Tab-separated table of C-alpha atoms in Angstrom:
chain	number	residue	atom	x	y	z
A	1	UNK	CA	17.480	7.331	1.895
A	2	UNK	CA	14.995	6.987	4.399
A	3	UNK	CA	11.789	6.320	2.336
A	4	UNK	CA	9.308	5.970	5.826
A	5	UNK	CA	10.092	8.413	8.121
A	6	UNK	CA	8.634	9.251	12.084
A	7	UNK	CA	9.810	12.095	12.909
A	8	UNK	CA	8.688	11.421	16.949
A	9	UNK	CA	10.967	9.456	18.785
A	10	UNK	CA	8.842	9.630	21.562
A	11	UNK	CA	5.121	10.989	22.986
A	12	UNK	CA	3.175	10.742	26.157
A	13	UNK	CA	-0.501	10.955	26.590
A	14	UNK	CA	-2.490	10.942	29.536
A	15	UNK	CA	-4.593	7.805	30.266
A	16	UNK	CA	-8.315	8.488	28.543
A	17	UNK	CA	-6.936	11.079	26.157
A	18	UNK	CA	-6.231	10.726	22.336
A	19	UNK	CA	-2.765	9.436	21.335
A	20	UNK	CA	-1.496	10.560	17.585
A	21	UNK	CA	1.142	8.688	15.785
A	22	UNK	CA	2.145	10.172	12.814
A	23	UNK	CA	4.280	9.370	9.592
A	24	UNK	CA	5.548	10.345	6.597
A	25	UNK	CA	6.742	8.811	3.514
A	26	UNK	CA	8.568	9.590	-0.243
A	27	UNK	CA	7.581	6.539	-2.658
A	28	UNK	CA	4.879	7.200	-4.429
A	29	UNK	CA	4.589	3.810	-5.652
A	30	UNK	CA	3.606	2.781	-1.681
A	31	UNK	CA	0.131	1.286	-1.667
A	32	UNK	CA	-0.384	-0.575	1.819
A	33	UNK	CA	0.424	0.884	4.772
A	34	UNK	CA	0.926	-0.937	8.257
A	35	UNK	CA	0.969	-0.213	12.052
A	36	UNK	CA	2.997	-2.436	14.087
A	37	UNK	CA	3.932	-2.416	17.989
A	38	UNK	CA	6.098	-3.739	19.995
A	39	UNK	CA	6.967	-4.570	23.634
A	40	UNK	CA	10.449	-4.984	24.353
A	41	UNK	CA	12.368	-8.405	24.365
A	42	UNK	CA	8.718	-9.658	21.910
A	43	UNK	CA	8.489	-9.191	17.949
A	44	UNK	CA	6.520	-6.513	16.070
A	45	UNK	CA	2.616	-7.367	16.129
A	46	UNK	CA	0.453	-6.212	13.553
A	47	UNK	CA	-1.957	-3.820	14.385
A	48	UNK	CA	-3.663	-1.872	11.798
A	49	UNK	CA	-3.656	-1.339	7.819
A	50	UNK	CA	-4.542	0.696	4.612
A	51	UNK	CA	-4.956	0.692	1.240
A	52	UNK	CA	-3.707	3.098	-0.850
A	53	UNK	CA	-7.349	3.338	-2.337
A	54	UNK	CA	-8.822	4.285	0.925
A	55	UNK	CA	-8.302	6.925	3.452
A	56	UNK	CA	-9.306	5.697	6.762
A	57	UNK	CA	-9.344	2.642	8.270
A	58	UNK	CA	-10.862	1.819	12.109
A	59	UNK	CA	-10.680	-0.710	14.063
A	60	UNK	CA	-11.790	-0.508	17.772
A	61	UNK	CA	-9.785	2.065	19.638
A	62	UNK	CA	-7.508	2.132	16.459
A	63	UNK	CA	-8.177	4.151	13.126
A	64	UNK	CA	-5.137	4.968	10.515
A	65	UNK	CA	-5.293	7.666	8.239
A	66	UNK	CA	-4.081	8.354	4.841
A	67	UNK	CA	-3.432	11.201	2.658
A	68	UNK	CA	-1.862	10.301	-0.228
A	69	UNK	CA	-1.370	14.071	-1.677
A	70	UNK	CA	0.603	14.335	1.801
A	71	UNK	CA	2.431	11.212	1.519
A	72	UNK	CA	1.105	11.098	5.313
A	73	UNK	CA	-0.049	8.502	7.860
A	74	UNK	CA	-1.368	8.627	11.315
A	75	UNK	CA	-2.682	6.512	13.737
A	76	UNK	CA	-5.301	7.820	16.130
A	77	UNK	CA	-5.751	5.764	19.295
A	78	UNK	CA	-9.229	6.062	21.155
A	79	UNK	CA	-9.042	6.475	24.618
A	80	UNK	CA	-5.253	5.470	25.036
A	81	UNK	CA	-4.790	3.004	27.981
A	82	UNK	CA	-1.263	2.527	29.623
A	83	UNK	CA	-1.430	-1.365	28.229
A	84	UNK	CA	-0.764	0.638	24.703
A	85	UNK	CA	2.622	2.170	25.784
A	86	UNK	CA	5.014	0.354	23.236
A	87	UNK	CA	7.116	1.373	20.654
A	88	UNK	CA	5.060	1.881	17.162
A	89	UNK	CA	6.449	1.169	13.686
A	90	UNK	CA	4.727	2.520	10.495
A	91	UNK	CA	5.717	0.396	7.312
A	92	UNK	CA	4.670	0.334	3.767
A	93	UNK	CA	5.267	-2.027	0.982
A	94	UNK	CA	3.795	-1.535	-2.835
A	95	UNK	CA	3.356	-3.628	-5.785
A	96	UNK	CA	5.673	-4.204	-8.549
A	97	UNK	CA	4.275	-5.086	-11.883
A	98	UNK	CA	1.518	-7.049	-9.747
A	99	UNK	CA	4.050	-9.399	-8.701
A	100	UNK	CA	4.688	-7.986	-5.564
A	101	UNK	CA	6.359	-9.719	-2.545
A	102	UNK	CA	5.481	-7.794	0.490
A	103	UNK	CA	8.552	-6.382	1.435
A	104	UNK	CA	8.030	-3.693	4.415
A	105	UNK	CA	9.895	-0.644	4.109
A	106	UNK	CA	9.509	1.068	8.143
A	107	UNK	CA	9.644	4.037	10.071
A	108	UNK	CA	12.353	4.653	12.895
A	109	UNK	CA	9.191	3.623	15.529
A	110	UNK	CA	7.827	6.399	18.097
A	111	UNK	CA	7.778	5.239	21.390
A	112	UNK	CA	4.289	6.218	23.591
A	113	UNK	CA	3.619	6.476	26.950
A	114	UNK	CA	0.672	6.183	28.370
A	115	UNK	CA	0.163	7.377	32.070
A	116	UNK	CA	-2.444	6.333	34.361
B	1	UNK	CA	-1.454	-22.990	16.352
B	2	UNK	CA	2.232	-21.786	17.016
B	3	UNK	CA	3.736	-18.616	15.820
B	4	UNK	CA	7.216	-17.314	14.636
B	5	UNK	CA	9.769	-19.026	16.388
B	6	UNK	CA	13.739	-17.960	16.592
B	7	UNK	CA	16.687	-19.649	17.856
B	8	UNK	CA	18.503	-17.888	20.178
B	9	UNK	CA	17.030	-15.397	21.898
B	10	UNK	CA	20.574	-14.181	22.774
B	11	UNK	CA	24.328	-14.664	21.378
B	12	UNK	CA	27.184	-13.148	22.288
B	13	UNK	CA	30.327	-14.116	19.987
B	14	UNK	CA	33.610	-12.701	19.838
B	15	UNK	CA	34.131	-10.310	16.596
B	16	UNK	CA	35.625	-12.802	13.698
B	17	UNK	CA	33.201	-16.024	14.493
B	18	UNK	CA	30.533	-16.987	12.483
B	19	UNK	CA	26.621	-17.548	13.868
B	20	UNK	CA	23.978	-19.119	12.564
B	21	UNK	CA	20.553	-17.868	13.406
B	22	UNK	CA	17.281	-19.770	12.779
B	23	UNK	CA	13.896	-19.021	11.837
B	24	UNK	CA	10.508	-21.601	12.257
B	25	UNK	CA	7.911	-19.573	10.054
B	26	UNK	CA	4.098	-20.234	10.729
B	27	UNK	CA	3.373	-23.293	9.214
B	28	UNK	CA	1.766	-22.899	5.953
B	29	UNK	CA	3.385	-19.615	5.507
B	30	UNK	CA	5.546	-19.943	1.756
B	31	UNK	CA	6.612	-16.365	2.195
B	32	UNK	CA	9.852	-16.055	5.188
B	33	UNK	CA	11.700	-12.568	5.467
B	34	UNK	CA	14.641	-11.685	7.424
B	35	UNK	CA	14.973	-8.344	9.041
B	36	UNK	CA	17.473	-6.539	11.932
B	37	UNK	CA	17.056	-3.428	14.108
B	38	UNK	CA	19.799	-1.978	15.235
B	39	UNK	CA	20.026	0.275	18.503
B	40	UNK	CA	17.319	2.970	18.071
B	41	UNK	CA	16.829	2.319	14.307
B	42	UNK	CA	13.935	0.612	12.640
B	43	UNK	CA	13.378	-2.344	11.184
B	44	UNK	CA	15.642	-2.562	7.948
B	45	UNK	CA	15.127	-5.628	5.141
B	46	UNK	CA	17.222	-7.904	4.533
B	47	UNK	CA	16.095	-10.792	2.453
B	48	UNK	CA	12.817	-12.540	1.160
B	49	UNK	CA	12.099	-16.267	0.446
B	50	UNK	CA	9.369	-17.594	-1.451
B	51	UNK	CA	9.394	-21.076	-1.063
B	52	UNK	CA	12.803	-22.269	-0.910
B	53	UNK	CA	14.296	-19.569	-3.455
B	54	UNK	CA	15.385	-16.143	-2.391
B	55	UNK	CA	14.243	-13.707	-5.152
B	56	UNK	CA	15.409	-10.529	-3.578
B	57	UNK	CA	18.287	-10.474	-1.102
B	58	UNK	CA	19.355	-6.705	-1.542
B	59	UNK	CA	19.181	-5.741	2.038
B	60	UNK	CA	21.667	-8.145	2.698
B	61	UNK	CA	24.838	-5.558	4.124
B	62	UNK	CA	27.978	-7.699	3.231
B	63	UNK	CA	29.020	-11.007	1.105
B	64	UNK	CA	29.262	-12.044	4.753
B	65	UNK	CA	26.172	-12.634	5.291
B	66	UNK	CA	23.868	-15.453	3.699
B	67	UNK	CA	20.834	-16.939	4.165
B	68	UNK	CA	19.050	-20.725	2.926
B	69	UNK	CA	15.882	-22.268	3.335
B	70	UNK	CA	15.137	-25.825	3.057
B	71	UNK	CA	11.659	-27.453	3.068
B	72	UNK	CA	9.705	-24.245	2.733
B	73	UNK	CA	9.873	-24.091	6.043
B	74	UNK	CA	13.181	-22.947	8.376
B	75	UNK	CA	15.193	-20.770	7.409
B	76	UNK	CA	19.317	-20.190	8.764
B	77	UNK	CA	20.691	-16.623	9.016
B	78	UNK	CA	24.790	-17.008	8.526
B	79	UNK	CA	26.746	-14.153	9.208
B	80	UNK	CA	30.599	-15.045	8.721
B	81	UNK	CA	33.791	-13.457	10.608
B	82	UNK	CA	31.301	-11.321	12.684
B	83	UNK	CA	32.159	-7.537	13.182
B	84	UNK	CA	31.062	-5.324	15.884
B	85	UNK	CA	28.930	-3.478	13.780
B	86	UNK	CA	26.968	-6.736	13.431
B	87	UNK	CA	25.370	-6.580	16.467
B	88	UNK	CA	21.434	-5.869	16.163
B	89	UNK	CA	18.434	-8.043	16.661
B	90	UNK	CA	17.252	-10.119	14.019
B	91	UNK	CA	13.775	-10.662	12.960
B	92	UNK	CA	12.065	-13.197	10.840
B	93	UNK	CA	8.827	-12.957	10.029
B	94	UNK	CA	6.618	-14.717	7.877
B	95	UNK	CA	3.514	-14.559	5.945
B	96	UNK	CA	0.593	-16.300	3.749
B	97	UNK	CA	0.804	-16.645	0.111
B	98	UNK	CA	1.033	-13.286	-1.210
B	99	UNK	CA	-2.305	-11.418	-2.790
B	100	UNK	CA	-1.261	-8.288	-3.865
B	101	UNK	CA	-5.186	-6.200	-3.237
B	102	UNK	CA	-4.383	-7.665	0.397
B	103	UNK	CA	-0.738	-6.307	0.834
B	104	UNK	CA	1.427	-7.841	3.417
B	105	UNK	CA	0.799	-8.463	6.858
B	106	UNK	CA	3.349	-10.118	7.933
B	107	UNK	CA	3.984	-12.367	11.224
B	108	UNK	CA	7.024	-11.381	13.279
B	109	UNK	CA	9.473	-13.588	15.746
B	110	UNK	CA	10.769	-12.459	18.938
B	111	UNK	CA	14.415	-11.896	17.818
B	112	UNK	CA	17.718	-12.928	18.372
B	113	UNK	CA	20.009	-10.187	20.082
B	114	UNK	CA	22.946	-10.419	18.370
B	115	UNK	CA	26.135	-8.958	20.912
B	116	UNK	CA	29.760	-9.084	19.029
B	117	UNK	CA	32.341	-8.209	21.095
């Protein structure tokens, strides 16, 4: 049962141009959502969250968005650069009788290419 | 200060040995999870220490694998009498005390690429 899903495997953008990561989930009990990437051969870095009680959150060139009627997630990147081609994970994690312990459930990962 | 640290990067064992992977967490960090991606999968769970006690090892696959942490620091991966369809790369990560209005971001390792042939 894949509770996070990305249904992209893949997506290229053009260097200067919008890049849009999106994902899905089925748990409605998910209330934090994460963006991770990752360069080969190196661990998942964090990149970007939400809370469940907000729909958008930006940060620089990156801004997820939430809508929680959709049980959908995306991550806009603003202008995409080629240092930003990576593979991208969405996860979530939710609370559990408010002793929660952070467990991330995560997406398959899309992998983006940026082109100069 | 340093981050994540894993031990190897690489292994290759024949199928039927057992490994041992380890994990250095962040210092400070009480929370430690263990985590493997297999080719073109994500990231799947497969156990949580708080501390030194492991409240929630569902994710673990088999009663061949197990997992300890000592101090409340590193942590061993054991996988016994390895099987092909071991092979994956294994992730620790670790993170802060948990506050759940702040969720969970977590701190990852670089892997160990796990090849059982």
């Amino acid at each position: 049962d894949q509770q996070v899903k990305q249904n992209s495997p893949s997506l290229s953008v053009q260097e200067g141009r919008i890049s849009i990561l999106n994902c899905d989930y089925t748990n409605s009990m998910f209330d934090y959502f994460l963006w991770y990437k990752k360069y080969p051969a190196e661990g998942p870095t964090f990149l970007i969250s939400i809370s469940s009680i907000k729909d958008k959150n930006e940060d620089g060139r990156f801004t997820v968005f939430l809508n929680k009627s959709a049980k959908h997630l995306s991550l806009h990147i603003v202008p995409s650069q080629p240092g930003d081609s990576a593979v991208y994970f969405c996860a979530a994690s939710f609370n559990a009788g408010g002793t929660s312990y952070g467990k991330l459930t995560f997406g398959q990962g899309t992998i983006l290419t940026v082109h100069p | 200060g340093a981050g994540v640290s894993q031990s190897p990067s690489n292994k290759v064992t024949e199928k039927g040995k057992d490994v041992e992977l380890r994990c250095d967490p962040i210092s400070g960090h009480t929370a430690l999870y263990w985590y493997r991606q297999s080719l073109g999968q994500g990231l799947e769970f497969l156990i949580y220490f708080q501390g030194n006690s492991a409240p929630d090892k569902s994710g673990l696959p088999s009663d061949r694998f197990s997992a300890e942490r000592t101090g409340g620091s590193v942590s061993t991966l054991t996988i016994q009498r390895t099987q092909q369809e071991d092979s994956a790369v294994y992730l620790c990560a670790s993170s802060p005390i948990f506050s759940g209005t702040s969720g969970s971001k977590q701190y990852f390792g670089p892997g160990t690429r796990l090849t059982v042939t």
